[in-house]
CSV table of C-alpha atoms and ligand atoms in Angstrom, one decimal:
chain,number,residue,atom,x,y,z
A,1,UNK,CA,-17.6,114.3,205.1
A,2,UNK,CA,-16.3,113.8,200.9
A,3,UNK,CA,-15.1,116.8,199.4
A,4,UNK,CA,-17.7,119.1,197.7
A,5,UNK,CA,-15.3,119.3,194.4
A,6,UNK,CA,-14.9,115.5,194.3
A,7,UNK,CA,-18.6,114.8,194.6
A,8,UNK,CA,-19.4,117.5,192.0
A,9,UNK,CA,-16.5,116.7,189.6
A,10,UNK,CA,-17.1,113.0,189.6
A,11,UNK,CA,-21.1,113.6,189.8
A,12,UNK,CA,-21.7,111.3,192.3
A,13,UNK,CA,-25.2,112.0,193.0
A,14,UNK,CA,-26.3,109.4,195.5
A,15,UNK,CA,-28.7,110.0,198.3
A,16,UNK,CA,-26.3,110.2,201.2
A,17,UNK,CA,-24.1,112.8,199.1
A,18,UNK,CA,-27.2,115.1,198.4
A,19,UNK,CA,-28.2,114.8,201.9
A,20,UNK,CA,-24.6,115.9,202.9
A,21,UNK,CA,-24.5,118.7,200.5
A,22,UNK,CA,-28.0,119.8,201.8
A,23,UNK,CA,-27.1,120.1,205.1
A,24,UNK,CA,-24.0,122.6,204.1
A,25,UNK,CA,-23.8,126.1,205.8
A,26,UNK,CA,-21.1,128.9,206.2
A,27,UNK,CA,-18.2,128.9,204.1
A,28,UNK,CA,-18.9,125.4,202.6
A,29,UNK,CA,-22.1,126.3,201.7
A,30,UNK,CA,-20.6,129.4,200.3
A,31,UNK,CA,-18.2,127.2,198.2
A,32,UNK,CA,-21.2,125.2,196.8
A,33,UNK,CA,-23.0,128.4,195.7
A,34,UNK,CA,-20.2,129.7,193.8
A,35,UNK,CA,-19.7,126.4,192.3
A,36,UNK,CA,-22.9,126.3,191.3
A,37,UNK,CA,-23.2,130.1,190.2
A,38,UNK,CA,-20.0,129.7,188.2
A,39,UNK,CA,-21.4,126.6,186.5
A,40,UNK,CA,-24.3,128.4,185.1
A,41,UNK,CA,-22.1,131.3,183.8
A,42,UNK,CA,-19.9,128.7,182.0
A,43,UNK,CA,-22.9,126.6,180.3
A,44,UNK,CA,-25.6,129.6,180.0
A,45,UNK,CA,-24.0,132.9,180.1
A,46,UNK,CA,-25.0,135.4,182.3
A,47,UNK,CA,-28.6,136.1,181.0
A,48,UNK,CA,-31.8,135.7,183.2
A,49,UNK,CA,-35.0,135.1,181.3
A,50,UNK,CA,-38.2,137.1,182.2
A,51,UNK,CA,-41.8,135.2,182.2
A,52,UNK,CA,-44.6,138.0,183.0
A,53,UNK,CA,-46.7,136.1,185.5
A,54,UNK,CA,-50.2,136.8,185.2
A,55,UNK,CA,-52.4,134.9,188.4
A,56,UNK,CA,-55.6,135.4,186.6
A,57,UNK,CA,-57.6,133.6,189.0
A,58,UNK,CA,-57.9,131.9,192.7
A,59,UNK,CA,-60.8,129.9,191.9
A,60,UNK,CA,-60.0,126.4,192.6
A,61,UNK,CA,-61.6,123.2,192.8
A,62,UNK,CA,-59.2,121.4,195.3
A,63,UNK,CA,-58.0,121.7,198.4
A,64,UNK,CA,-54.2,121.1,199.0
A,65,UNK,CA,-53.5,121.3,202.7
A,66,UNK,CA,-51.0,124.1,202.1
A,67,UNK,CA,-52.3,126.6,199.9
A,68,UNK,CA,-54.0,129.7,201.1
A,69,UNK,CA,-56.6,129.5,197.5
A,70,UNK,CA,-57.7,125.9,198.5
A,71,UNK,CA,-61.4,125.5,197.5
A,72,UNK,CA,-62.9,125.6,201.3
A,73,UNK,CA,-61.0,128.4,202.8
A,74,UNK,CA,-64.2,130.8,203.0
A,75,UNK,CA,-61.9,133.9,203.8
A,76,UNK,CA,-60.3,134.1,200.2
A,77,UNK,CA,-61.9,136.7,198.2
A,78,UNK,CA,-62.3,135.2,195.0
A,79,UNK,CA,-61.7,136.8,191.7
A,80,UNK,CA,-61.6,136.1,188.0
A,81,UNK,CA,-59.7,138.4,185.5
A,82,UNK,CA,-61.7,139.1,182.6
A,83,UNK,CA,-60.3,138.2,179.1
A,84,UNK,CA,-59.9,141.7,178.3
A,85,UNK,CA,-57.4,142.1,181.3
A,86,UNK,CA,-55.6,138.7,180.8
A,87,UNK,CA,-54.9,140.3,177.1
A,88,UNK,CA,-53.5,143.6,178.3
A,89,UNK,CA,-51.5,141.8,180.9
A,90,UNK,CA,-49.7,139.9,177.6
A,91,UNK,CA,-49.4,142.9,175.6
A,92,UNK,CA,-47.9,144.4,178.6
A,93,UNK,CA,-45.4,141.7,178.7
A,94,UNK,CA,-44.5,141.9,175.2
A,95,UNK,CA,-44.3,145.7,175.0
A,96,UNK,CA,-41.7,145.4,177.9
A,97,UNK,CA,-39.6,142.9,176.0
A,98,UNK,CA,-40.5,140.0,178.5
A,99,UNK,CA,-40.3,137.4,175.7
A,100,UNK,CA,-42.9,135.1,177.8
A,101,UNK,CA,-46.2,135.0,179.7
A,102,UNK,CA,-46.9,132.9,182.3
A,103,UNK,CA,-50.5,132.1,182.9
A,104,UNK,CA,-51.5,130.8,186.4
A,105,UNK,CA,-54.6,130.3,188.2
A,106,UNK,CA,-56.4,127.7,190.7
A,107,UNK,CA,-57.2,124.5,189.2
A,108,UNK,CA,-60.8,124.0,187.1
A,109,UNK,CA,-61.1,121.6,184.2
A,110,UNK,CA,-64.5,122.0,183.0
A,111,UNK,CA,-65.3,122.7,179.6
A,112,UNK,CA,-65.9,126.2,180.0
A,113,UNK,CA,-62.5,126.8,181.2
A,114,UNK,CA,-60.7,124.8,178.8
A,115,UNK,CA,-62.7,126.4,176.0
A,116,UNK,CA,-61.9,129.8,177.5
A,117,UNK,CA,-58.0,128.9,177.7
A,118,UNK,CA,-58.1,127.8,174.4
A,119,UNK,CA,-59.5,131.0,173.0
A,120,UNK,CA,-56.9,133.2,175.0
A,121,UNK,CA,-53.8,131.3,173.7
A,122,UNK,CA,-55.1,132.2,169.8
A,123,UNK,CA,-55.8,135.8,171.1
A,124,UNK,CA,-52.4,136.4,172.8
A,125,UNK,CA,-50.8,134.7,169.8
A,126,UNK,CA,-52.3,137.0,167.5
A,127,UNK,CA,-51.9,140.3,169.2
A,128,UNK,CA,-48.3,139.5,169.7
A,129,UNK,CA,-47.7,138.4,166.4
A,130,UNK,CA,-46.8,134.9,167.5
A,131,UNK,CA,-43.6,136.2,169.5
A,132,UNK,CA,-44.7,135.9,173.0
A,133,UNK,CA,-43.9,132.6,174.6
A,134,UNK,CA,-46.6,131.2,176.8
A,135,UNK,CA,-46.2,128.8,179.8
A,136,UNK,CA,-49.3,127.6,181.6
A,137,UNK,CA,-49.6,126.4,185.4
A,138,UNK,CA,-53.2,125.5,185.3
A,139,UNK,CA,-53.0,122.3,187.2
A,140,UNK,CA,-53.9,118.8,186.1
A,141,UNK,CA,-56.2,118.3,182.9
A,142,UNK,CA,-56.5,115.3,180.5
A,143,UNK,CA,-54.2,114.3,178.0
A,144,UNK,CA,-56.3,115.8,175.6
A,145,UNK,CA,-56.8,119.3,177.1
A,146,UNK,CA,-52.8,119.3,177.4
A,147,UNK,CA,-52.9,118.6,173.6
A,148,UNK,CA,-55.1,121.0,172.5
A,149,UNK,CA,-53.8,124.1,174.3
A,150,UNK,CA,-50.3,123.0,172.9
A,151,UNK,CA,-52.1,122.9,169.6
A,152,UNK,CA,-53.3,126.7,170.2
A,153,UNK,CA,-49.9,128.3,171.0
A,154,UNK,CA,-48.7,127.4,174.7
A,155,UNK,CA,-45.6,125.6,174.6
A,156,UNK,CA,-44.3,125.0,178.0
A,157,UNK,CA,-46.3,123.8,181.1
A,158,UNK,CA,-45.5,124.0,185.0
A,159,UNK,CA,-46.9,121.5,187.2
A,160,UNK,CA,-45.2,121.2,190.7
A,161,UNK,CA,-44.9,117.3,191.8
A,162,UNK,CA,-44.7,119.3,195.3
A,163,UNK,CA,-42.8,116.4,196.9
A,164,UNK,CA,-41.4,113.2,195.2
A,165,UNK,CA,-42.3,111.1,198.3
A,166,UNK,CA,-45.6,109.7,197.7
A,167,UNK,CA,-46.3,109.2,201.5
A,168,UNK,CA,-45.3,113.0,202.3
A,169,UNK,CA,-47.6,113.8,199.4
A,170,UNK,CA,-50.5,111.9,201.0
A,171,UNK,CA,-50.2,114.2,204.0
A,172,UNK,CA,-50.4,117.3,202.0
A,173,UNK,CA,-53.5,116.2,200.1
A,174,UNK,CA,-57.1,114.8,201.1
A,175,UNK,CA,-57.6,111.4,200.4
A,176,UNK,CA,-59.8,111.8,197.4
A,177,UNK,CA,-59.2,111.0,193.5
A,178,UNK,CA,-58.8,114.8,192.6
A,179,UNK,CA,-55.6,114.7,194.8
A,180,UNK,CA,-53.8,111.4,194.1
A,181,UNK,CA,-50.0,111.1,193.6
A,182,UNK,CA,-50.4,108.6,190.7
A,183,UNK,CA,-52.3,111.0,188.9
A,184,UNK,CA,-50.0,113.8,189.2
A,185,UNK,CA,-47.1,111.6,188.0
A,186,UNK,CA,-49.6,110.7,185.0
A,187,UNK,CA,-50.3,114.2,184.2
A,188,UNK,CA,-46.5,115.3,184.0
A,189,UNK,CA,-46.2,112.4,181.8
A,190,UNK,CA,-49.0,113.5,179.6
A,191,UNK,CA,-47.7,117.0,179.6
A,192,UNK,CA,-44.1,115.8,178.3
A,193,UNK,CA,-45.7,113.6,175.4
A,194,UNK,CA,-47.7,116.5,174.4
A,195,UNK,CA,-44.5,118.2,173.6
A,196,UNK,CA,-44.1,120.7,176.2
A,197,UNK,CA,-41.0,121.9,177.7
A,198,UNK,CA,-41.7,120.8,180.9
A,199,UNK,CA,-41.3,122.0,184.0
A,200,UNK,CA,-42.1,120.5,187.6
A,201,UNK,CA,-40.6,121.6,191.1
A,202,UNK,CA,-41.3,121.0,194.9
A,203,UNK,CA,-41.8,123.2,198.2
A,204,UNK,CA,-38.9,123.0,200.5
A,205,UNK,CA,-39.3,122.8,204.6
A,206,UNK,CA,-42.7,121.4,204.6
A,207,UNK,CA,-43.8,119.6,208.0
A,208,UNK,CA,-42.4,116.3,207.7
A,209,UNK,CA,-39.8,116.9,205.2
A,210,UNK,CA,-36.5,115.7,205.7
A,211,UNK,CA,-33.1,116.2,203.7
A,212,UNK,CA,-33.6,112.2,202.6
A,213,UNK,CA,-36.8,113.4,200.8
A,214,UNK,CA,-34.9,116.5,199.1
A,215,UNK,CA,-32.4,114.3,198.1
A,216,UNK,CA,-34.8,112.1,196.5
A,217,UNK,CA,-36.8,115.3,195.1
A,218,UNK,CA,-33.6,115.7,193.3
A,219,UNK,CA,-32.9,112.5,191.9
A,220,UNK,CA,-36.7,112.2,190.8
A,221,UNK,CA,-35.9,115.8,188.8
A,222,UNK,CA,-32.9,114.6,187.3
A,223,UNK,CA,-34.5,110.9,186.5
A,224,UNK,CA,-37.7,112.6,185.1
A,225,UNK,CA,-35.8,114.6,182.6
A,226,UNK,CA,-37.4,117.8,183.4
A,227,UNK,CA,-36.7,120.9,181.2
A,228,UNK,CA,-37.8,123.5,184.0
A,229,UNK,CA,-38.0,123.5,187.5
A,230,UNK,CA,-39.5,125.9,189.8
A,231,UNK,CA,-38.7,125.5,193.8
A,232,UNK,CA,-39.3,127.6,196.6
A,233,UNK,CA,-39.4,127.3,200.4
A,234,UNK,CA,-43.0,126.4,202.0
A,235,UNK,CA,-44.5,129.1,203.7
A,236,UNK,CA,-47.8,128.7,206.1
A,237,UNK,CA,-50.9,130.3,205.9
A,238,UNK,CA,-53.0,130.4,208.7
A,239,UNK,CA,-56.5,129.5,206.7
A,240,UNK,CA,-55.0,126.0,205.8
A,241,UNK,CA,-54.8,122.8,207.7
A,242,UNK,CA,-51.1,122.4,207.3
A,243,UNK,CA,-51.2,125.8,209.4
A,244,UNK,CA,-51.7,123.2,212.9
A,245,UNK,CA,-48.7,121.9,212.0
A,246,UNK,CA,-46.6,125.0,212.1
A,247,UNK,CA,-44.5,124.3,215.5
A,248,UNK,CA,-42.6,121.4,213.5
A,249,UNK,CA,-41.5,123.6,210.8
A,250,UNK,CA,-37.9,124.5,210.2
A,251,UNK,CA,-37.0,128.2,210.8
A,252,UNK,CA,-37.6,130.3,207.5
A,253,UNK,CA,-33.9,130.9,207.2
A,254,UNK,CA,-33.3,127.2,207.1
A,255,UNK,CA,-36.2,126.8,204.7
A,256,UNK,CA,-34.3,129.4,202.8
A,257,UNK,CA,-30.7,128.1,203.0
A,258,UNK,CA,-31.8,124.6,202.4
A,259,UNK,CA,-33.7,125.9,199.1
A,260,UNK,CA,-30.4,127.8,197.7
A,261,UNK,CA,-28.6,124.8,198.1
A,262,UNK,CA,-31.3,122.6,196.4
A,263,UNK,CA,-31.0,125.2,193.5
A,264,UNK,CA,-27.2,124.7,193.7
A,265,UNK,CA,-27.1,120.9,193.5
A,266,UNK,CA,-30.0,121.0,190.3
A,267,UNK,CA,-27.8,123.2,188.4
A,268,UNK,CA,-24.8,121.2,188.9
A,269,UNK,CA,-26.5,117.8,188.0
A,270,UNK,CA,-28.6,119.5,185.1
A,271,UNK,CA,-26.8,122.3,183.7
A,272,UNK,CA,-28.5,122.8,180.6
A,273,UNK,CA,-32.2,123.2,182.2
A,274,UNK,CA,-34.0,126.6,183.5
A,275,UNK,CA,-34.2,127.1,187.0
A,276,UNK,CA,-36.8,129.9,188.4
A,277,UNK,CA,-35.7,132.0,191.1
A,278,UNK,CA,-39.4,132.0,192.9
A,279,UNK,CA,-41.1,134.6,194.4
A,280,UNK,CA,-41.5,132.3,197.6
A,281,UNK,CA,-37.5,133.0,198.2
A,282,UNK,CA,-38.2,136.9,198.1
A,283,UNK,CA,-41.1,136.0,200.7
A,284,UNK,CA,-38.5,135.4,203.3
A,285,UNK,CA,-35.3,137.5,202.0
A,286,UNK,CA,-35.7,140.7,200.0
A,287,UNK,CA,-32.7,139.7,198.1
A,288,UNK,CA,-33.8,135.8,198.0
A,289,UNK,CA,-34.3,135.8,194.3
A,290,UNK,CA,-31.2,137.4,193.6
A,291,UNK,CA,-29.6,135.0,195.8
A,292,UNK,CA,-31.1,132.3,193.9
A,293,UNK,CA,-29.7,133.3,190.7
A,294,UNK,CA,-26.4,133.4,192.4
A,295,UNK,CA,-26.8,130.0,193.5
A,296,UNK,CA,-27.6,129.2,189.6
A,297,UNK,CA,-31.1,130.0,189.0
A,298,UNK,CA,-31.4,131.6,185.8
A,299,UNK,CA,-35.3,132.6,185.2
A,300,UNK,CA,-37.3,135.3,186.9
A,301,UNK,CA,-41.3,135.5,186.8
A,302,UNK,CA,-41.7,139.3,187.5
A,303,UNK,CA,-45.7,139.6,188.6
A,304,UNK,CA,-47.7,141.5,186.3
A,305,UNK,CA,-51.4,140.6,187.8
A,306,UNK,CA,-53.4,144.0,188.0
A,307,UNK,CA,-52.1,145.3,191.1
A,308,UNK,CA,-55.7,145.7,192.5
A,309,UNK,CA,-56.5,141.7,192.5
A,310,UNK,CA,-52.8,140.7,193.1
A,311,UNK,CA,-53.4,140.6,197.1
A,312,UNK,CA,-56.1,138.2,196.8
A,313,UNK,CA,-53.9,135.7,195.1
A,314,UNK,CA,-52.5,134.7,198.7
A,315,UNK,CA,-51.1,131.6,198.4
A,316,UNK,CA,-49.2,132.0,201.7
A,317,UNK,CA,-48.5,135.0,204.0
A,318,UNK,CA,-46.2,137.9,203.5
A,319,UNK,CA,-46.0,137.4,199.7
A,320,UNK,CA,-44.3,140.1,198.2
A,321,UNK,CA,-44.8,143.0,195.5
A,322,UNK,CA,-48.6,142.4,196.4
A,323,UNK,CA,-49.3,146.1,196.3
A,324,UNK,CA,-46.9,147.4,193.5
A,325,UNK,CA,-47.8,148.0,189.8
A,326,UNK,CA,-46.2,145.5,186.9
A,327,UNK,CA,-44.4,148.9,186.0
A,328,UNK,CA,-42.5,149.2,189.2
A,329,UNK,CA,-42.0,145.4,189.4
A,330,UNK,CA,-40.2,145.9,185.7
A,331,UNK,CA,-37.9,149.0,186.5
A,332,UNK,CA,-36.9,147.4,190.1
A,333,UNK,CA,-35.9,143.9,188.5
A,334,UNK,CA,-33.5,145.2,186.1
A,335,UNK,CA,-31.5,147.1,188.7
A,336,UNK,CA,-31.6,144.4,191.1
A,337,UNK,CA,-30.1,142.0,188.3
A,338,UNK,CA,-27.6,144.5,187.3
A,339,UNK,CA,-26.3,144.6,190.9
A,340,UNK,CA,-25.3,141.1,190.6
A,341,UNK,CA,-23.4,141.4,187.5
A,342,UNK,CA,-26.6,139.7,185.5
A,343,UNK,CA,-28.3,141.4,182.5
A,344,UNK,CA,-32.3,140.6,181.2
A,345,UNK,CA,-32.1,138.3,178.1
A,346,UNK,CA,-35.2,140.9,176.8
A,347,UNK,CA,-37.6,139.7,173.7
A,348,UNK,CA,-35.9,135.8,174.1
A,349,UNK,CA,-38.1,132.9,174.7
A,350,UNK,CA,-34.8,131.6,176.9
A,351,UNK,CA,-35.9,127.8,175.9
A,352,UNK,CA,-34.3,125.6,178.1
A,353,UNK,CA,-31.3,123.3,175.7
A,354,UNK,CA,-32.2,120.5,177.6
A,355,UNK,CA,-35.7,119.9,175.9
A,356,UNK,CA,-33.9,120.1,172.5
A,357,UNK,CA,-31.3,117.9,173.5
A,358,UNK,CA,-33.8,115.5,174.8
A,359,UNK,CA,-35.9,115.4,172.2
A,360,UNK,CA,-33.2,115.2,169.5
A,361,UNK,CA,-32.2,111.7,171.1
B,401,LIG,N1,-53.3,125.4,190.6
B,401,LIG,C1,-52.0,125.3,190.0
B,401,LIG,C2,-51.4,123.8,190.8
B,401,LIG,O1,-51.6,123.5,191.7
B,401,LIG,O2,-50.4,123.3,190.0
B,401,LIG,C3,-50.9,126.0,190.0
B,401,LIG,C4,-51.3,127.4,190.9
B,401,LIG,S1,-50.7,126.9,192.5
B,401,LIG,C5,-51.3,128.3,193.5
B,401,LIG,C6,-48.9,127.2,192.4
B,401,LIG,C7,-48.1,126.9,193.2
B,401,LIG,O3,-48.1,127.3,194.4
B,401,LIG,C8,-48.2,125.2,193.9
B,401,LIG,O4,-47.6,124.0,192.8
B,401,LIG,C9,-47.4,125.1,194.8
B,401,LIG,O5,-46.2,124.5,194.9
B,401,LIG,C10,-47.2,126.7,195.3
B,401,LIG,N2,-48.0,126.8,196.9
B,401,LIG,C11,-49.1,127.0,197.2
B,401,LIG,N3,-49.1,127.2,198.4
B,401,LIG,C12,-47.8,127.5,198.9
B,401,LIG,C13,-47.5,127.7,200.3
B,401,LIG,N4,-48.1,127.8,201.1
B,401,LIG,N5,-45.9,127.9,200.0
B,401,LIG,C14,-45.4,128.1,199.1
B,401,LIG,N6,-45.8,127.5,198.0
B,401,LIG,C15,-47.0,127.3,197.9
B,402,LIG,FE1,-55.6,124.9,194.2
B,402,LIG,FE2,-53.1,124.7,193.2
B,402,LIG,FE3,-53.9,125.9,195.6
B,402,LIG,FE4,-53.9,123.3,195.3
B,402,LIG,S1,-52.0,124.5,194.7
B,402,LIG,S2,-55.1,124.4,196.1
B,402,LIG,S3,-54.7,123.0,192.7
B,402,LIG,S4,-54.4,126.5,193.5
């Protein structure tokens, strides 16, 4: 086993070294996580940026095998928040000094939806005096749509690659034009080309996934020059096709510990990007997001979806905070951050310096 410090110091990010580091547990893992936490404090300080998350609709035209709100899940109770409620959520984020908003939903690309988002972006910008940053997470769209939404005020876009291994991707999606790995990659490129701060990420602990796949994912993120990353453990949902492979899964604890190592390694590989502490981590460990922050994450996405609808955006089972109001989440988060020596970067967009470094070149 090679020395952790030596690998990190020399930046020898080979597949073999990454595989070894992903497998670390116990005291050796602690060393890795501390190293990454220190790297974040040194490069970015102790601020954690808030993005108020509005999951405004669970209507989806796709059928990803892992997702609880996939089109074919007849048990999902569908909802679509009215524009007023989305604008209220944006105002809530602005008034609570969150700095940014993330608009997320199931995937639709019809003209009515595209126009509606365009209008909403303009209204949110107007209502918040252009001060609230807007991130979109609305799946695969045409290059023209990405450009249009960018012009209307969105400046960050999140589209997870889910896995960078084409073969594994194929096992997780139906075999049709709506679910092609190549299309996902093309969309990510189009997002970057449209001028967005570009975010992607993967799920960790998928059936059939190995440390080698995950090591490849880390190298993919670095090669793609991403500005922001959201990674989380895969969590099974009984109304999805992937549930039939649940006996192949690592234990939730294994998925969680591996996710921590993924966050830590990525922080060491890319000190100037933004990394989110994701809700799925909290679903496995009540202190999951705090642990991710201590391992190098610097963004948190408090859920500000109206709480009566939140329980219907069930991507996986035991999704946390589905019964709390946005206000509860806001208070409980600040206290949780203080407990680990971090402070909220209130009223700041908290942009990724990586974006400016990469676009200046
Ligand atoms: N529809 C858009 C898309 O797919 O990009 C945005 C919303 S989608 C629900 C956001 C992310 O949820 C996906 O990229 C996926 O990584 C994650 N997700 C879906 N099902 C999940 C599961 N069972 N466990 C963990 N994460 C899941
Ligand atoms: Fe739809 Fe996104 Fe879920 Fe896939 S992951 S089914 S695109 S909401």
